[in-house]
Amino acid sequence: MRQNELEALRSQVTELNDKILDLINERTAVVQEIGKVKEKQGVNRYDPIREREMLNSLKEKNNGPLPNGVLEQIFKGIFMSALEIQEDEQRNALLV
Amino acid sequence: MRQNELEALRSQVTELNDKILDLINERTAVVQEIGKVKEKQGVNRYDPIREREMLNSLKEKNNGPLPNGVLEQIFKGIFMSALEIQEDEQRNALLV
């Protein structure tokens, strides 16, 4: 009985993992678009003020159970990775 | 024109941030449930094999543009934070 309960909960986690991955990929694609627009404008891609605004907005909307400190850690990771991908592309573009 | 394009893309990012946050909160709640079941069973909550399986499954399903290395970083952060929250709860329960 307990084992089935555990299995059901784990299936839920797997499903949520997949949905989170889909959304992070979608987000990465949009950030890549933003990078292209900024490049054409000759604007610096890294925007710490916008990053801080996004974090504040997320913390305001957060209803838990995720604590805001952990929220900040996770999203900083997501923001940074989007930036790293952009930089890699830029570096690759320079090598071509 | 470009500025409007940038604004539209940024709205998309904000919307995606919010959806990702909702799903991470949902995931955290399910992981808390799993923690309770495991506690009743007297089983250790941290399960590195299950964590590795989840990461492998995500990497297999990943269609990008997120590279698998970055995927792993982000999800390790999500997994670890769920664990930290559980440990905090356990610690608080011991203090009561």
Coordinates of C-alpha atoms in Angstrom, one line a residue, chain A residues 2-3 5-6 9-14 16-34 37-38 40-41 47 50 54 57-59 61-67 70-71 73-75 77-79 81-82 84-85 88, chain B residues 2-3 5-6 9-14 16-34 37-38 40-41 47 50 54 57-59 61-67 70-71 73-75 77-79 81-82 84-85 88:
Chain A
R2 CA 2.7 2.5 1.1
Q3 CA 4.9 1.4 -1.7
E5 CA 1.7 5.5 -2.6
L6 CA 5.4 6.2 -3.0
L9 CA 4.1 10.4 -5.8
R10 CA 7.3 9.6 -7.7
S11 CA 5.4 9.5 -11.0
Q12 CA 4.1 13.0 -10.2
V13 CA 7.6 14.2 -9.6
T14 CA 8.8 12.7 -12.9
L16 CA 6.7 17.7 -13.0
N17 CA 10.4 17.4 -13.8
D18 CA 9.5 17.0 -17.5
K19 CA 7.2 20.0 -17.5
I20 CA 9.9 22.1 -15.8
L21 CA 12.4 21.0 -18.4
D22 CA 10.1 22.0 -21.2
L23 CA 9.5 25.4 -19.8
I24 CA 13.2 26.0 -19.1
N25 CA 13.9 25.1 -22.7
E26 CA 11.2 27.4 -23.9
R27 CA 12.7 30.2 -21.7
T28 CA 16.2 29.5 -23.1
A29 CA 14.9 29.9 -26.6
V30 CA 13.2 33.3 -25.8
V31 CA 16.4 34.5 -24.0
Q32 CA 18.3 33.6 -27.2
E33 CA 15.9 35.7 -29.2
I34 CA 16.5 38.6 -26.7
V37 CA 17.8 41.7 -30.7
K38 CA 20.3 43.2 -28.2
K40 CA 21.6 44.1 -33.3
Q41 CA 21.2 47.1 -31.0
D47 CA 21.4 43.2 -17.4
R50 CA 16.5 43.3 -15.0
M54 CA 12.7 39.3 -12.1
S57 CA 8.8 39.8 -8.8
L58 CA 9.1 36.0 -8.4
K59 CA 9.6 36.4 -4.6
K61 CA 4.4 36.0 -6.3
N62 CA 5.8 33.0 -4.4
N63 CA 3.2 31.3 -2.3
G64 CA 5.5 28.4 -1.2
P65 CA 6.2 25.8 0.0
L66 CA 9.5 26.9 -1.7
P67 CA 11.3 29.4 0.6
V70 CA 15.9 28.7 -2.2
L71 CA 13.8 30.3 -5.0
Q73 CA 19.3 30.1 -5.6
I74 CA 17.4 28.1 -8.3
F75 CA 16.5 31.1 -10.5
G77 CA 21.1 29.2 -11.7
I78 CA 18.5 29.4 -14.5
F79 CA 19.4 33.1 -15.3
S81 CA 22.8 29.3 -17.5
A82 CA 20.9 31.3 -20.1
E84 CA 26.4 31.1 -20.4
I85 CA 24.6 29.7 -23.5
D88 CA 29.0 30.2 -25.9
Chain B
R2 CA 12.9 46.9 -31.8
Q3 CA 12.0 48.2 -28.3
E5 CA 10.0 43.4 -29.8
L6 CA 12.2 43.4 -26.8
L9 CA 10.0 38.9 -25.5
R10 CA 10.6 40.0 -21.9
S11 CA 6.9 39.5 -21.1
Q12 CA 7.2 36.0 -22.4
V13 CA 10.2 35.4 -20.1
T14 CA 8.3 36.8 -17.1
L16 CA 7.7 31.5 -18.2
N17 CA 9.4 32.4 -14.9
D18 CA 6.0 32.4 -13.2
K19 CA 5.0 29.0 -14.7
I20 CA 8.4 27.5 -13.7
L21 CA 8.0 28.8 -10.2
D22 CA 4.5 27.3 -9.9
L23 CA 5.8 23.9 -11.1
I24 CA 8.8 24.0 -8.7
N25 CA 6.4 24.8 -5.8
E26 CA 4.2 21.9 -6.9
R27 CA 7.2 19.6 -7.1
T28 CA 8.4 20.7 -3.6
A29 CA 5.0 19.9 -2.2
V30 CA 5.1 16.4 -3.7
V31 CA 8.6 15.8 -2.5
Q32 CA 7.4 16.8 1.0
E33 CA 4.7 14.2 0.8
I34 CA 7.4 11.6 -0.3
V37 CA 5.9 8.5 3.6
K38 CA 9.6 7.6 3.8
K40 CA 6.8 6.6 8.4
Q41 CA 8.7 3.7 6.7
D47 CA 18.3 8.6 -2.6
R50 CA 16.8 7.8 -7.8
M54 CA 15.8 11.3 -12.8
S57 CA 15.7 10.4 -17.9
L58 CA 15.7 14.3 -18.2
K59 CA 18.8 14.3 -20.4
K61 CA 14.2 13.6 -23.1
N62 CA 16.0 16.9 -23.5
N63 CA 15.5 18.4 -27.0
G64 CA 17.3 21.6 -26.2
P65 CA 18.3 24.4 -26.7
L66 CA 19.4 23.8 -23.1
P67 CA 22.6 21.8 -23.2
V70 CA 23.4 23.1 -17.9
L71 CA 20.3 20.9 -17.4
Q73 CA 23.4 21.9 -13.0
I74 CA 19.9 23.4 -12.7
F75 CA 18.1 20.2 -11.7
G77 CA 20.0 22.6 -7.6
I78 CA 16.3 21.8 -7.7
F79 CA 16.8 18.4 -6.2
S81 CA 16.8 22.4 -2.4
A82 CA 13.9 20.0 -2.0
E84 CA 17.2 21.0 2.2
I85 CA 13.6 22.0 2.9
D88 CA 14.8 22.0 7.8

